[in-house]
mmCIF file with all atom_site columns, C-alpha atoms in Angstrom:
data_model
loop_
_atom_site.group_PDB
_atom_site.id
_atom_site.type_symbol
_atom_site.label_atom_id
_atom_site.label_alt_id
_atom_site.label_comp_id
_atom_site.label_asym_id
_atom_site.label_entity_id
_atom_site.label_seq_id
_atom_site.pdbx_PDB_ins_code
_atom_site.Cartn_x
_atom_site.Cartn_y
_atom_site.Cartn_z
_atom_site.occupancy
_atom_site.B_iso_or_equiv
_atom_site.pdbx_formal_charge
_atom_site.auth_seq_id
_atom_site.auth_comp_id
_atom_site.auth_asym_id
_atom_site.auth_atom_id
_atom_site.pdbx_PDB_model_num
ATOM 1   C CA . GLY R 1 1   ? 152.139 -187.882 -44.317 1.00 82.00 ? 1   GLY R CA 1
ATOM 2   C CA . GLU R 1 2   ? 152.722 -184.877 -46.520 1.00 88.00 ? 2   GLU R CA 1
ATOM 3   C CA . ASN R 1 3   ? 156.153 -183.224 -46.523 1.00 93.00 ? 3   ASN R CA 1
ATOM 4   C CA . VAL R 1 4   ? 156.544 -179.701 -47.872 1.00 97.00 ? 4   VAL R CA 1
ATOM 5   C CA . GLU R 1 5   ? 159.997 -178.294 -48.518 1.00 97.00 ? 5   GLU R CA 1
ATOM 6   C CA . GLN R 1 6   ? 160.573 -174.613 -49.221 1.00 98.00 ? 6   GLN R CA 1
ATOM 7   C CA . HIS R 1 7   ? 163.574 -172.791 -50.651 1.00 98.00 ? 7   HIS R CA 1
ATOM 8   C CA . PRO R 1 8   ? 165.338 -170.498 -50.167 1.00 98.00 ? 8   PRO R CA 1
ATOM 9   C CA . SER R 1 9   ? 165.065 -169.773 -46.451 1.00 97.00 ? 9   SER R CA 1
ATOM 10  C CA . THR R 1 10  ? 166.224 -166.195 -46.992 1.00 98.00 ? 10  THR R CA 1
ATOM 11  C CA . LEU R 1 11  ? 166.103 -164.022 -50.086 1.00 98.00 ? 11  LEU R CA 1
ATOM 12  C CA . SER R 1 12  ? 167.285 -160.471 -50.680 1.00 98.00 ? 12  SER R CA 1
ATOM 13  C CA . VAL R 1 13  ? 166.437 -158.572 -53.844 1.00 98.00 ? 13  VAL R CA 1
ATOM 14  C CA . GLN R 1 14  ? 166.769 -155.024 -55.046 1.00 98.00 ? 14  GLN R CA 1
ATOM 15  C CA . GLU R 1 15  ? 163.595 -153.017 -55.309 1.00 98.00 ? 15  GLU R CA 1
ATOM 16  C CA . GLY R 1 16  ? 162.054 -153.531 -58.715 1.00 98.00 ? 16  GLY R CA 1
ATOM 17  C CA . ASP R 1 17  ? 163.609 -156.952 -59.249 1.00 98.00 ? 17  ASP R CA 1
ATOM 18  C CA . SER R 1 18  ? 161.689 -160.223 -59.208 1.00 98.00 ? 18  SER R CA 1
ATOM 19  C CA . ALA R 1 19  ? 161.628 -162.782 -56.421 1.00 98.00 ? 19  ALA R CA 1
ATOM 20  C CA . VAL R 1 20  ? 160.944 -166.484 -56.769 1.00 98.00 ? 20  VAL R CA 1
ATOM 21  C CA . ILE R 1 21  ? 160.230 -168.919 -53.946 1.00 98.00 ? 21  ILE R CA 1
ATOM 22  C CA . LYS R 1 22  ? 159.951 -172.646 -54.610 1.00 98.00 ? 22  LYS R CA 1
ATOM 23  C CA . CYS R 1 23  ? 158.200 -175.468 -52.784 1.00 98.00 ? 23  CYS R CA 1
ATOM 24  C CA . THR R 1 24  ? 157.971 -179.199 -53.286 1.00 98.00 ? 24  THR R CA 1
ATOM 25  C CA . TYR R 1 25  ? 155.460 -181.617 -51.839 1.00 97.00 ? 25  TYR R CA 1
ATOM 26  C CA . SER R 1 26  ? 155.357 -185.372 -51.502 1.00 96.00 ? 26  SER R CA 1
ATOM 27  C CA . ASP R 1 27  ? 151.698 -186.438 -51.368 1.00 94.00 ? 27  ASP R CA 1
ATOM 28  C CA . SER R 1 28  ? 150.076 -186.704 -54.777 1.00 93.00 ? 28  SER R CA 1
ATOM 29  C CA . ALA R 1 29  ? 146.683 -186.407 -53.039 1.00 93.00 ? 29  ALA R CA 1
ATOM 30  C CA . SER R 1 30  ? 147.379 -182.739 -52.241 1.00 95.00 ? 30  SER R CA 1
ATOM 31  C CA . ASN R 1 31  ? 145.175 -180.623 -54.450 1.00 95.00 ? 31  ASN R CA 1
ATOM 32  C CA . TYR R 1 32  ? 145.248 -177.104 -53.022 1.00 96.00 ? 32  TYR R CA 1
ATOM 33  C CA . PHE R 1 33  ? 148.320 -174.917 -52.666 1.00 97.00 ? 33  PHE R CA 1
ATOM 34  C CA . PRO R 1 34  ? 148.011 -171.553 -50.898 1.00 98.00 ? 34  PRO R CA 1
ATOM 35  C CA . TRP R 1 35  ? 150.717 -168.989 -50.223 1.00 98.00 ? 35  TRP R CA 1
ATOM 36  C CA . TYR R 1 36  ? 150.806 -166.795 -47.148 1.00 98.00 ? 36  TYR R CA 1
ATOM 37  C CA . LYS R 1 37  ? 152.627 -163.601 -46.251 1.00 98.00 ? 37  LYS R CA 1
ATOM 38  C CA . GLN R 1 38  ? 153.454 -163.021 -42.611 1.00 98.00 ? 38  GLN R CA 1
ATOM 39  C CA . GLU R 1 39  ? 154.648 -159.702 -41.287 1.00 96.00 ? 39  GLU R CA 1
ATOM 40  C CA . LEU R 1 40  ? 156.410 -159.441 -37.958 1.00 94.00 ? 40  LEU R CA 1
ATOM 41  C CA . GLY R 1 41  ? 154.084 -159.962 -35.030 1.00 93.00 ? 41  GLY R CA 1
ATOM 42  C CA . LYS R 1 42  ? 151.063 -160.727 -37.218 1.00 95.00 ? 42  LYS R CA 1
ATOM 43  C CA . GLY R 1 43  ? 149.225 -163.770 -38.440 1.00 96.00 ? 43  GLY R CA 1
ATOM 44  C CA . PRO R 1 44  ? 149.785 -165.140 -41.958 1.00 97.00 ? 44  PRO R CA 1
ATOM 45  C CA . GLN R 1 45  ? 147.740 -163.545 -44.702 1.00 97.00 ? 45  GLN R CA 1
ATOM 46  C CA . LEU R 1 46  ? 146.540 -165.504 -47.723 1.00 97.00 ? 46  LEU R CA 1
ATOM 47  C CA . ILE R 1 47  ? 147.926 -163.798 -50.823 1.00 97.00 ? 47  ILE R CA 1
ATOM 48  C CA . ILE R 1 48  ? 147.306 -166.277 -53.628 1.00 98.00 ? 48  ILE R CA 1
ATOM 49  C CA . ASP R 1 49  ? 146.385 -169.911 -54.083 1.00 97.00 ? 49  ASP R CA 1
ATOM 50  C CA . ILE R 1 50  ? 146.158 -172.513 -56.820 1.00 96.00 ? 50  ILE R CA 1
ATOM 51  C CA . ARG R 1 51  ? 144.311 -175.767 -57.242 1.00 94.00 ? 51  ARG R CA 1
ATOM 52  C CA . SER R 1 52  ? 145.649 -178.897 -58.844 1.00 90.00 ? 52  SER R CA 1
ATOM 53  C CA . ASN R 1 53  ? 143.577 -178.521 -61.993 1.00 89.00 ? 53  ASN R CA 1
ATOM 54  C CA . VAL R 1 54  ? 145.330 -175.250 -62.861 1.00 87.00 ? 54  VAL R CA 1
ATOM 55  C CA . GLY R 1 55  ? 148.933 -174.726 -63.915 1.00 92.00 ? 55  GLY R CA 1
ATOM 56  C CA . GLU R 1 56  ? 149.300 -171.012 -63.324 1.00 96.00 ? 56  GLU R CA 1
ATOM 57  C CA . LYS R 1 57  ? 147.465 -168.178 -61.638 1.00 95.00 ? 57  LYS R CA 1
ATOM 58  C CA . LYS R 1 58  ? 148.270 -164.490 -61.548 1.00 97.00 ? 58  LYS R CA 1
ATOM 59  C CA . ASP R 1 59  ? 147.087 -161.587 -59.429 1.00 96.00 ? 59  ASP R CA 1
ATOM 60  C CA . GLN R 1 60  ? 148.715 -158.271 -60.306 1.00 96.00 ? 60  GLN R CA 1
ATOM 61  C CA . ARG R 1 61  ? 152.393 -158.561 -59.310 1.00 97.00 ? 61  ARG R CA 1
ATOM 62  C CA . ILE R 1 62  ? 152.195 -162.034 -57.863 1.00 98.00 ? 62  ILE R CA 1
ATOM 63  C CA . ALA R 1 63  ? 151.807 -165.340 -59.647 1.00 98.00 ? 63  ALA R CA 1
ATOM 64  C CA . VAL R 1 64  ? 151.919 -168.986 -58.715 1.00 98.00 ? 64  VAL R CA 1
ATOM 65  C CA . THR R 1 65  ? 152.836 -171.919 -60.929 1.00 97.00 ? 65  THR R CA 1
ATOM 66  C CA . LEU R 1 66  ? 152.172 -175.586 -60.283 1.00 97.00 ? 66  LEU R CA 1
ATOM 67  C CA . ASN R 1 67  ? 153.811 -178.651 -61.791 1.00 96.00 ? 67  ASN R CA 1
ATOM 68  C CA . LYS R 1 68  ? 151.800 -181.635 -60.616 1.00 94.00 ? 68  LYS R CA 1
ATOM 69  C CA . THR R 1 69  ? 154.035 -184.174 -62.293 1.00 94.00 ? 69  THR R CA 1
ATOM 70  C CA . ALA R 1 70  ? 157.129 -182.901 -60.547 1.00 95.00 ? 70  ALA R CA 1
ATOM 71  C CA . LYS R 1 71  ? 155.202 -182.037 -57.390 1.00 96.00 ? 71  LYS R CA 1
ATOM 72  C CA . HIS R 1 72  ? 156.493 -178.512 -57.120 1.00 96.00 ? 72  HIS R CA 1
ATOM 73  C CA . PHE R 1 73  ? 154.979 -175.063 -57.079 1.00 98.00 ? 73  PHE R CA 1
ATOM 74  C CA . SER R 1 74  ? 156.466 -171.593 -57.044 1.00 98.00 ? 74  SER R CA 1
ATOM 75  C CA . LEU R 1 75  ? 155.595 -168.053 -56.045 1.00 98.00 ? 75  LEU R CA 1
ATOM 76  C CA . HIS R 1 76  ? 156.721 -165.242 -58.322 1.00 98.00 ? 76  HIS R CA 1
ATOM 77  C CA . ILE R 1 77  ? 156.708 -161.608 -57.241 1.00 98.00 ? 77  ILE R CA 1
ATOM 78  C CA . THR R 1 78  ? 157.538 -159.053 -59.917 1.00 98.00 ? 78  THR R CA 1
ATOM 79  C CA . GLU R 1 79  ? 158.518 -155.406 -59.501 1.00 98.00 ? 79  GLU R CA 1
ATOM 80  C CA . THR R 1 80  ? 159.217 -155.945 -55.825 1.00 98.00 ? 80  THR R CA 1
ATOM 81  C CA . GLN R 1 81  ? 158.613 -153.112 -53.383 1.00 97.00 ? 81  GLN R CA 1
ATOM 82  C CA . PRO R 1 82  ? 159.907 -152.589 -49.821 1.00 97.00 ? 82  PRO R CA 1
ATOM 83  C CA . GLU R 1 83  ? 156.451 -153.455 -48.471 1.00 97.00 ? 83  GLU R CA 1
ATOM 84  C CA . ASP R 1 84  ? 156.853 -156.936 -49.955 1.00 98.00 ? 84  ASP R CA 1
ATOM 85  C CA . SER R 1 85  ? 159.465 -157.626 -47.250 1.00 98.00 ? 85  SER R CA 1
ATOM 86  C CA . ALA R 1 86  ? 158.032 -160.353 -45.024 1.00 98.00 ? 86  ALA R CA 1
ATOM 87  C CA . VAL R 1 87  ? 158.129 -164.089 -44.416 1.00 98.00 ? 87  VAL R CA 1
ATOM 88  C CA . TYR R 1 88  ? 156.325 -166.161 -47.025 1.00 98.00 ? 88  TYR R CA 1
ATOM 89  C CA . PHE R 1 89  ? 154.952 -169.646 -46.390 1.00 98.00 ? 89  PHE R CA 1
ATOM 90  C CA . CYS R 1 90  ? 153.760 -172.164 -48.929 1.00 98.00 ? 90  CYS R CA 1
ATOM 91  C CA . ALA R 1 91  ? 151.321 -174.891 -48.019 1.00 97.00 ? 91  ALA R CA 1
ATOM 92  C CA . ALA R 1 92  ? 149.851 -178.058 -49.476 1.00 97.00 ? 92  ALA R CA 1
ATOM 93  C CA . SER R 1 93  ? 146.432 -179.353 -48.569 1.00 95.00 ? 93  SER R CA 1
ATOM 94  C CA . THR R 1 94  ? 144.460 -182.507 -49.200 1.00 90.00 ? 94  THR R CA 1
ATOM 95  C CA . GLY R 1 95  ? 141.347 -180.715 -47.964 1.00 82.00 ? 95  GLY R CA 1
ATOM 96  C CA . ASN R 1 96  ? 141.369 -181.871 -44.377 1.00 80.00 ? 96  ASN R CA 1
ATOM 97  C CA . GLN R 1 97  ? 144.831 -180.812 -43.322 1.00 90.00 ? 97  GLN R CA 1
ATOM 98  C CA . PHE R 1 98  ? 147.304 -178.139 -44.303 1.00 94.00 ? 98  PHE R CA 1
ATOM 99  C CA . TYR R 1 99  ? 151.058 -178.738 -44.379 1.00 95.00 ? 99  TYR R CA 1
ATOM 100 C CA . PHE R 1 100 ? 153.337 -175.736 -44.335 1.00 96.00 ? 100 PHE R CA 1
ATOM 101 C CA . GLY R 1 101 ? 156.793 -175.065 -45.657 1.00 97.00 ? 101 GLY R CA 1
ATOM 102 C CA . THR R 1 102 ? 159.480 -173.685 -43.374 1.00 96.00 ? 102 THR R CA 1
ATOM 103 C CA . GLY R 1 103 ? 159.164 -170.140 -44.680 1.00 97.00 ? 103 GLY R CA 1
ATOM 104 C CA . THR R 1 104 ? 161.209 -167.708 -46.759 1.00 98.00 ? 104 THR R CA 1
ATOM 105 C CA . SER R 1 105 ? 162.302 -164.389 -45.310 1.00 98.00 ? 105 SER R CA 1
ATOM 106 C CA . LEU R 1 106 ? 162.196 -161.912 -48.184 1.00 98.00 ? 106 LEU R CA 1
ATOM 107 C CA . THR R 1 107 ? 163.987 -158.590 -47.902 1.00 98.00 ? 107 THR R CA 1
ATOM 108 C CA . VAL R 1 108 ? 163.498 -155.971 -50.596 1.00 98.00 ? 108 VAL R CA 1
ATOM 109 C CA . ILE R 1 109 ? 166.323 -153.471 -50.548 1.00 97.00 ? 109 ILE R CA 1
ATOM 110 C CA . PRO R 1 110 ? 165.294 -149.930 -51.530 1.00 95.00 ? 110 PRO R CA 1
ATOM 111 C CA . GLY T 2 1   ? 138.969 -162.601 -47.958 1.00 68.00 ? 1   GLY T CA 1
ATOM 112 C CA . ALA T 2 2   ? 137.265 -163.936 -44.864 1.00 87.00 ? 2   ALA T CA 1
ATOM 113 C CA . VAL T 2 3   ? 138.074 -162.369 -41.493 1.00 93.00 ? 3   VAL T CA 1
ATOM 114 C CA . VAL T 2 4   ? 139.296 -164.238 -38.453 1.00 96.00 ? 4   VAL T CA 1
ATOM 115 C CA . SER T 2 5   ? 139.527 -162.235 -35.259 1.00 96.00 ? 5   SER T CA 1
ATOM 116 C CA . GLN T 2 6   ? 141.866 -163.334 -32.474 1.00 98.00 ? 6   GLN T CA 1
ATOM 117 C CA . HIS T 2 7   ? 142.068 -161.819 -28.994 1.00 97.00 ? 7   HIS T CA 1
ATOM 118 C CA . PRO T 2 8   ? 143.996 -160.801 -27.078 1.00 97.00 ? 8   PRO T CA 1
ATOM 119 C CA . SER T 2 9   ? 146.903 -159.804 -29.291 1.00 97.00 ? 9   SER T CA 1
ATOM 120 C CA . ARG T 2 10  ? 149.291 -159.750 -26.375 1.00 97.00 ? 10  ARG T CA 1
ATOM 121 C CA . VAL T 2 11  ? 149.078 -161.081 -22.844 1.00 97.00 ? 11  VAL T CA 1
ATOM 122 C CA . ILE T 2 12  ? 151.511 -161.133 -19.957 1.00 97.00 ? 12  ILE T CA 1
ATOM 123 C CA . CYS T 2 13  ? 150.723 -163.369 -17.024 1.00 96.00 ? 13  CYS T CA 1
ATOM 124 C CA . LYS T 2 14  ? 152.306 -164.806 -13.928 1.00 96.00 ? 14  LYS T CA 1
ATOM 125 C CA . SER T 2 15  ? 153.484 -168.379 -13.782 1.00 97.00 ? 15  SER T CA 1
ATOM 126 C CA . GLY T 2 16  ? 150.722 -170.715 -12.636 1.00 96.00 ? 16  GLY T CA 1
ATOM 127 C CA . THR T 2 17  ? 147.828 -168.708 -13.981 1.00 97.00 ? 17  THR T CA 1
ATOM 128 C CA . SER T 2 18  ? 145.567 -169.641 -16.885 1.00 97.00 ? 18  SER T CA 1
ATOM 129 C CA . VAL T 2 19  ? 145.125 -167.668 -20.075 1.00 97.00 ? 19  VAL T CA 1
ATOM 130 C CA . LYS T 2 20  ? 142.262 -167.862 -22.563 1.00 97.00 ? 20  LYS T CA 1
ATOM 131 C CA . ILE T 2 21  ? 142.652 -166.927 -26.228 1.00 98.00 ? 21  ILE T CA 1
ATOM 132 C CA . GLU T 2 22  ? 139.598 -166.443 -28.424 1.00 97.00 ? 22  GLU T CA 1
ATOM 133 C CA . CYS T 2 23  ? 139.344 -167.040 -32.146 1.00 96.00 ? 23  CYS T CA 1
ATOM 134 C CA . ARG T 2 24  ? 136.269 -165.901 -34.033 1.00 96.00 ? 24  ARG T CA 1
ATOM 135 C CA . SER T 2 25  ? 135.280 -166.205 -37.670 1.00 94.00 ? 25  SER T CA 1
ATOM 136 C CA . LEU T 2 26  ? 133.481 -162.915 -38.312 1.00 94.00 ? 26  LEU T CA 1
ATOM 137 C CA . ASP T 2 27  ? 131.823 -163.371 -41.679 1.00 91.00 ? 27  ASP T CA 1
ATOM 138 C CA . PHE T 2 28  ? 131.629 -167.113 -42.163 1.00 92.00 ? 28  PHE T CA 1
ATOM 139 C CA . GLN T 2 29  ? 130.939 -170.278 -40.254 1.00 91.00 ? 29  GLN T CA 1
ATOM 140 C CA . ALA T 2 30  ? 133.879 -172.508 -39.517 1.00 90.00 ? 30  ALA T CA 1
ATOM 141 C CA . THR T 2 31  ? 133.292 -176.121 -38.639 1.00 88.00 ? 31  THR T CA 1
ATOM 142 C CA . THR T 2 32  ? 137.028 -176.593 -38.396 1.00 92.00 ? 32  THR T CA 1
ATOM 143 C CA . MET T 2 33  ? 139.580 -174.349 -36.765 1.00 95.00 ? 33  MET T CA 1
ATOM 144 C CA . PHE T 2 34  ? 143.251 -174.970 -36.169 1.00 96.00 ? 34  PHE T CA 1
ATOM 145 C CA . TRP T 2 35  ? 145.586 -173.781 -33.428 1.00 97.00 ? 35  TRP T CA 1
ATOM 146 C CA . TYR T 2 36  ? 149.273 -173.250 -34.047 1.00 97.00 ? 36  TYR T CA 1
ATOM 147 C CA . ARG T 2 37  ? 152.297 -172.292 -32.044 1.00 97.00 ? 37  ARG T CA 1
ATOM 148 C CA . GLN T 2 38  ? 155.128 -170.373 -33.647 1.00 96.00 ? 38  GLN T CA 1
ATOM 149 C CA . PHE T 2 39  ? 158.606 -169.819 -32.287 1.00 93.00 ? 39  PHE T CA 1
ATOM 150 C CA . PRO T 2 40  ? 160.718 -166.898 -33.537 1.00 90.00 ? 40  PRO T CA 1
ATOM 151 C CA . LYS T 2 41  ? 161.848 -167.304 -37.129 1.00 88.00 ? 41  LYS T CA 1
ATOM 152 C CA . GLN T 2 42  ? 160.229 -170.713 -37.392 1.00 91.00 ? 42  GLN T CA 1
ATOM 153 C CA . SER T 2 43  ? 157.305 -172.191 -39.224 1.00 92.00 ? 43  SER T CA 1
ATOM 154 C CA . LEU T 2 44  ? 153.830 -172.885 -37.895 1.00 94.00 ? 44  LEU T CA 1
ATOM 155 C CA . MET T 2 45  ? 153.574 -175.845 -35.571 1.00 95.00 ? 45  MET T CA 1
ATOM 156 C CA . LEU T 2 46  ? 150.106 -177.372 -35.538 1.00 95.00 ? 46  LEU T CA 1
ATOM 157 C CA . MET T 2 47  ? 148.918 -177.978 -31.993 1.00 96.00 ? 47  MET T CA 1
ATOM 158 C CA . ALA T 2 48  ? 145.374 -179.189 -32.521 1.00 96.00 ? 48  ALA T CA 1
ATOM 159 C CA . THR T 2 49  ? 142.432 -179.348 -34.858 1.00 94.00 ? 49  THR T CA 1
ATOM 160 C CA . SER T 2 50  ? 139.199 -178.057 -33.413 1.00 91.00 ? 50  SER T CA 1
ATOM 161 C CA . ASN T 2 51  ? 135.873 -179.307 -34.755 1.00 89.00 ? 51  ASN T CA 1
ATOM 162 C CA . GLU T 2 52  ? 132.617 -177.648 -33.757 1.00 87.00 ? 52  GLU T CA 1
ATOM 163 C CA . GLY T 2 53  ? 130.665 -179.702 -31.275 1.00 85.00 ? 53  GLY T CA 1
ATOM 164 C CA . SER T 2 54  ? 133.288 -182.364 -30.758 1.00 87.00 ? 54  SER T CA 1
ATOM 165 C CA . LYS T 2 55  ? 136.556 -182.884 -28.954 1.00 89.00 ? 55  LYS T CA 1
ATOM 166 C CA . ALA T 2 56  ? 139.678 -181.399 -30.429 1.00 93.00 ? 56  ALA T CA 1
ATOM 167 C CA . THR T 2 57  ? 142.292 -183.591 -32.039 1.00 94.00 ? 57  THR T CA 1
ATOM 168 C CA . TYR T 2 58  ? 145.725 -182.902 -30.604 1.00 96.00 ? 58  TYR T CA 1
ATOM 169 C CA . GLU T 2 59  ? 149.022 -183.404 -32.357 1.00 95.00 ? 59  GLU T CA 1
ATOM 170 C CA . GLN T 2 60  ? 151.548 -185.772 -30.884 1.00 95.00 ? 60  GLN T CA 1
ATOM 171 C CA . GLY T 2 61  ? 153.427 -184.227 -28.012 1.00 94.00 ? 61  GLY T CA 1
ATOM 172 C CA . VAL T 2 62  ? 150.819 -181.561 -27.226 1.00 96.00 ? 62  VAL T CA 1
ATOM 173 C CA . GLU T 2 63  ? 149.375 -181.902 -23.726 1.00 94.00 ? 63  GLU T CA 1
ATOM 174 C CA . LYS T 2 64  ? 145.608 -181.777 -24.027 1.00 93.00 ? 64  LYS T CA 1
ATOM 175 C CA . ASP T 2 65  ? 145.183 -181.113 -20.309 1.00 95.00 ? 65  ASP T CA 1
ATOM 176 C CA . LYS T 2 66  ? 147.438 -178.086 -20.552 1.00 96.00 ? 66  LYS T CA 1
ATOM 177 C CA . PHE T 2 67  ? 146.079 -176.649 -23.787 1.00 97.00 ? 67  PHE T CA 1
ATOM 178 C CA . LEU T 2 68  ? 142.307 -176.837 -23.501 1.00 96.00 ? 68  LEU T CA 1
ATOM 179 C CA . ILE T 2 69  ? 140.418 -176.219 -26.715 1.00 95.00 ? 69  ILE T CA 1
ATOM 180 C CA . ASN T 2 70  ? 136.714 -175.552 -26.931 1.00 91.00 ? 70  ASN T CA 1
ATOM 181 C CA . HIS T 2 71  ? 134.784 -175.079 -30.173 1.00 90.00 ? 71  HIS T CA 1
ATOM 182 C CA . ALA T 2 72  ? 131.272 -174.534 -28.905 1.00 83.00 ? 72  ALA T CA 1
ATOM 183 C CA . SER T 2 73  ? 129.877 -172.672 -31.912 1.00 90.00 ? 73  SER T CA 1
ATOM 184 C CA . LEU T 2 74  ? 130.495 -172.349 -35.622 1.00 91.00 ? 74  LEU T CA 1
ATOM 185 C CA . THR T 2 75  ? 132.181 -168.983 -35.132 1.00 93.00 ? 75  THR T CA 1
ATOM 186 C CA . LEU T 2 76  ? 134.160 -169.343 -31.918 1.00 94.00 ? 76  LEU T CA 1
ATOM 187 C CA . SER T 2 77  ? 137.023 -171.510 -30.729 1.00 95.00 ? 77  SER T CA 1
ATOM 188 C CA . THR T 2 78  ? 139.019 -170.889 -27.572 1.00 96.00 ? 78  THR T CA 1
ATOM 189 C CA . LEU T 2 79  ? 142.420 -172.049 -26.417 1.00 97.00 ? 79  LEU T CA 1
ATOM 190 C CA . THR T 2 80  ? 143.098 -171.997 -22.698 1.00 97.00 ? 80  THR T CA 1
ATOM 191 C CA . VAL T 2 81  ? 146.656 -172.392 -21.519 1.00 97.00 ? 81  VAL T CA 1
ATOM 192 C CA . THR T 2 82  ? 146.286 -173.797 -18.017 1.00 97.00 ? 82  THR T CA 1
ATOM 193 C CA . SER T 2 83  ? 148.847 -173.274 -15.272 1.00 96.00 ? 83  SER T CA 1
ATOM 194 C CA . ALA T 2 84  ? 151.091 -171.412 -17.662 1.00 96.00 ? 84  ALA T CA 1
ATOM 195 C CA . HIS T 2 85  ? 154.863 -171.563 -17.211 1.00 96.00 ? 85  HIS T CA 1
ATOM 196 C CA . PRO T 2 86  ? 157.655 -169.578 -18.859 1.00 96.00 ? 86  PRO T CA 1
ATOM 197 C CA . GLU T 2 87  ? 158.240 -172.360 -21.383 1.00 95.00 ? 87  GLU T CA 1
ATOM 198 C CA . ASP T 2 88  ? 154.697 -171.790 -22.663 1.00 96.00 ? 88  ASP T CA 1
ATOM 199 C CA . SER T 2 89  ? 155.679 -168.310 -23.776 1.00 97.00 ? 89  SER T CA 1
ATOM 200 C CA . SER T 2 90  ? 155.184 -168.190 -27.512 1.00 96.00 ? 90  SER T CA 1
ATOM 201 C CA . PHE T 2 91  ? 153.161 -166.774 -30.403 1.00 97.00 ? 91  PHE T CA 1
ATOM 202 C CA . TYR T 2 92  ? 149.850 -168.607 -30.732 1.00 98.00 ? 92  TYR T CA 1
ATOM 203 C CA . ILE T 2 93  ? 147.836 -168.361 -33.938 1.00 98.00 ? 93  ILE T CA 1
ATOM 204 C CA . CYS T 2 94  ? 144.427 -169.692 -34.862 1.00 97.00 ? 94  CYS T CA 1
ATOM 205 C CA . SER T 2 95  ? 143.034 -170.330 -38.300 1.00 97.00 ? 95  SER T CA 1
ATOM 206 C CA . ALA T 2 96  ? 139.643 -171.221 -39.691 1.00 95.00 ? 96  ALA T CA 1
ATOM 207 C CA . ARG T 2 97  ? 138.650 -173.044 -42.817 1.00 92.00 ? 97  ARG T CA 1
ATOM 208 C CA . ALA T 2 98  ? 136.184 -171.090 -44.934 1.00 90.00 ? 98  ALA T CA 1
ATOM 209 C CA . GLY T 2 99  ? 134.402 -171.791 -48.199 1.00 83.00 ? 99  GLY T CA 1
ATOM 210 C CA . LEU T 2 100 ? 136.217 -173.690 -50.954 1.00 85.00 ? 100 LEU T CA 1
ATOM 211 C CA . GLY T 2 101 ? 138.556 -175.014 -48.291 1.00 86.00 ? 101 GLY T CA 1
ATOM 212 C CA . LYS T 2 102 ? 140.494 -171.787 -47.955 1.00 93.00 ? 102 LYS T CA 1
ATOM 213 C CA . LEU T 2 103 ? 142.314 -171.222 -44.675 1.00 95.00 ? 103 LEU T CA 1
ATOM 214 C CA . PHE T 2 104 ? 142.376 -167.844 -42.991 1.00 96.00 ? 104 PHE T CA 1
ATOM 215 C CA . PHE T 2 105 ? 144.435 -166.895 -39.960 1.00 97.00 ? 105 PHE T CA 1
ATOM 216 C CA . GLY T 2 106 ? 143.891 -164.737 -36.936 1.00 97.00 ? 106 GLY T CA 1
ATOM 217 C CA . SER T 2 107 ? 146.347 -162.006 -36.031 1.00 97.00 ? 107 SER T CA 1
ATOM 218 C CA . GLY T 2 108 ? 148.068 -164.070 -33.364 1.00 97.00 ? 108 GLY T CA 1
ATOM 219 C CA . THR T 2 109 ? 148.555 -163.801 -29.609 1.00 98.00 ? 109 THR T CA 1
ATOM 220 C CA . GLN T 2 110 ? 151.945 -163.186 -28.046 1.00 97.00 ? 110 GLN T CA 1
ATOM 221 C CA . LEU T 2 111 ? 151.944 -164.903 -24.663 1.00 97.00 ? 111 LEU T CA 1
ATOM 222 C CA . SER T 2 112 ? 154.614 -164.018 -22.138 1.00 97.00 ? 112 SER T CA 1
ATOM 223 C CA . VAL T 2 113 ? 154.680 -165.941 -18.864 1.00 97.00 ? 113 VAL T CA 1
ATOM 224 C CA . LEU T 2 114 ? 156.739 -164.382 -16.095 1.00 96.00 ? 114 LEU T CA 1
#
C-alpha cells in the first residue's frame, strides 16, 4: 500500500519568515495530494491541494509543489503569521483511499 | 469548501454505555465517508470506510461489533461506540468525499469514558 512520510515533525519560525513542509509517497498511482491544517481540538481543514498533472499551485501565502518523478511534494507558507500555528498533514490519494503523513507541528513565534 | 457537520463535539459517558456520533454532509451528497481515531499529537488512524447503502469496511484491528457504523443516506453516517470503556477515550473524526474527490472533515468528537 501507499506510504507517506512527512518532515519535519516540528517546525518553529519567526513571524514573517517562510515555512516549508515536505512529504514523500511511494505509490506512483497516487494522483491527488491535499494538505490539511488542524488546530487543537478541531478537525483537519483542507487548505490547498494539487493533482498529478500540475507541478505547482499557489493560493495567496500558501503554495504546493509536486515532483512526480521523485514522488515528493511540499507545502510552502510565506510571510507566516501567528495564526498559521497548527499541525499540518499531507496526504496522497489514488481516488479511493487517502493516506496521511504523520503531521508537522508549526509554531510561528511573534 | 464543502461542509461536514459532526455531533456531538464532546461527550462524557460512563463505562459500559453506548455513544452515537453523527456525521452529516450539509451541502453535498457523500457516497463515501471515513471514520478516524486520533490520539494526542498523532496522525489520523483510519478506522473504517463507510459506503452508503452497504456495510462498512473496517481496518485491520478495529472491532466491528464495538464500533458500529451506519451510512443509511447520502448525507448521514453514524458511529456508535458500544459498551464503551476508558480505553475507547479518544478524538473521533469523520470525513466525507465530495466532488472531484476532495475530502472534507468534520470538527471531531472528544469522547471521554469514565
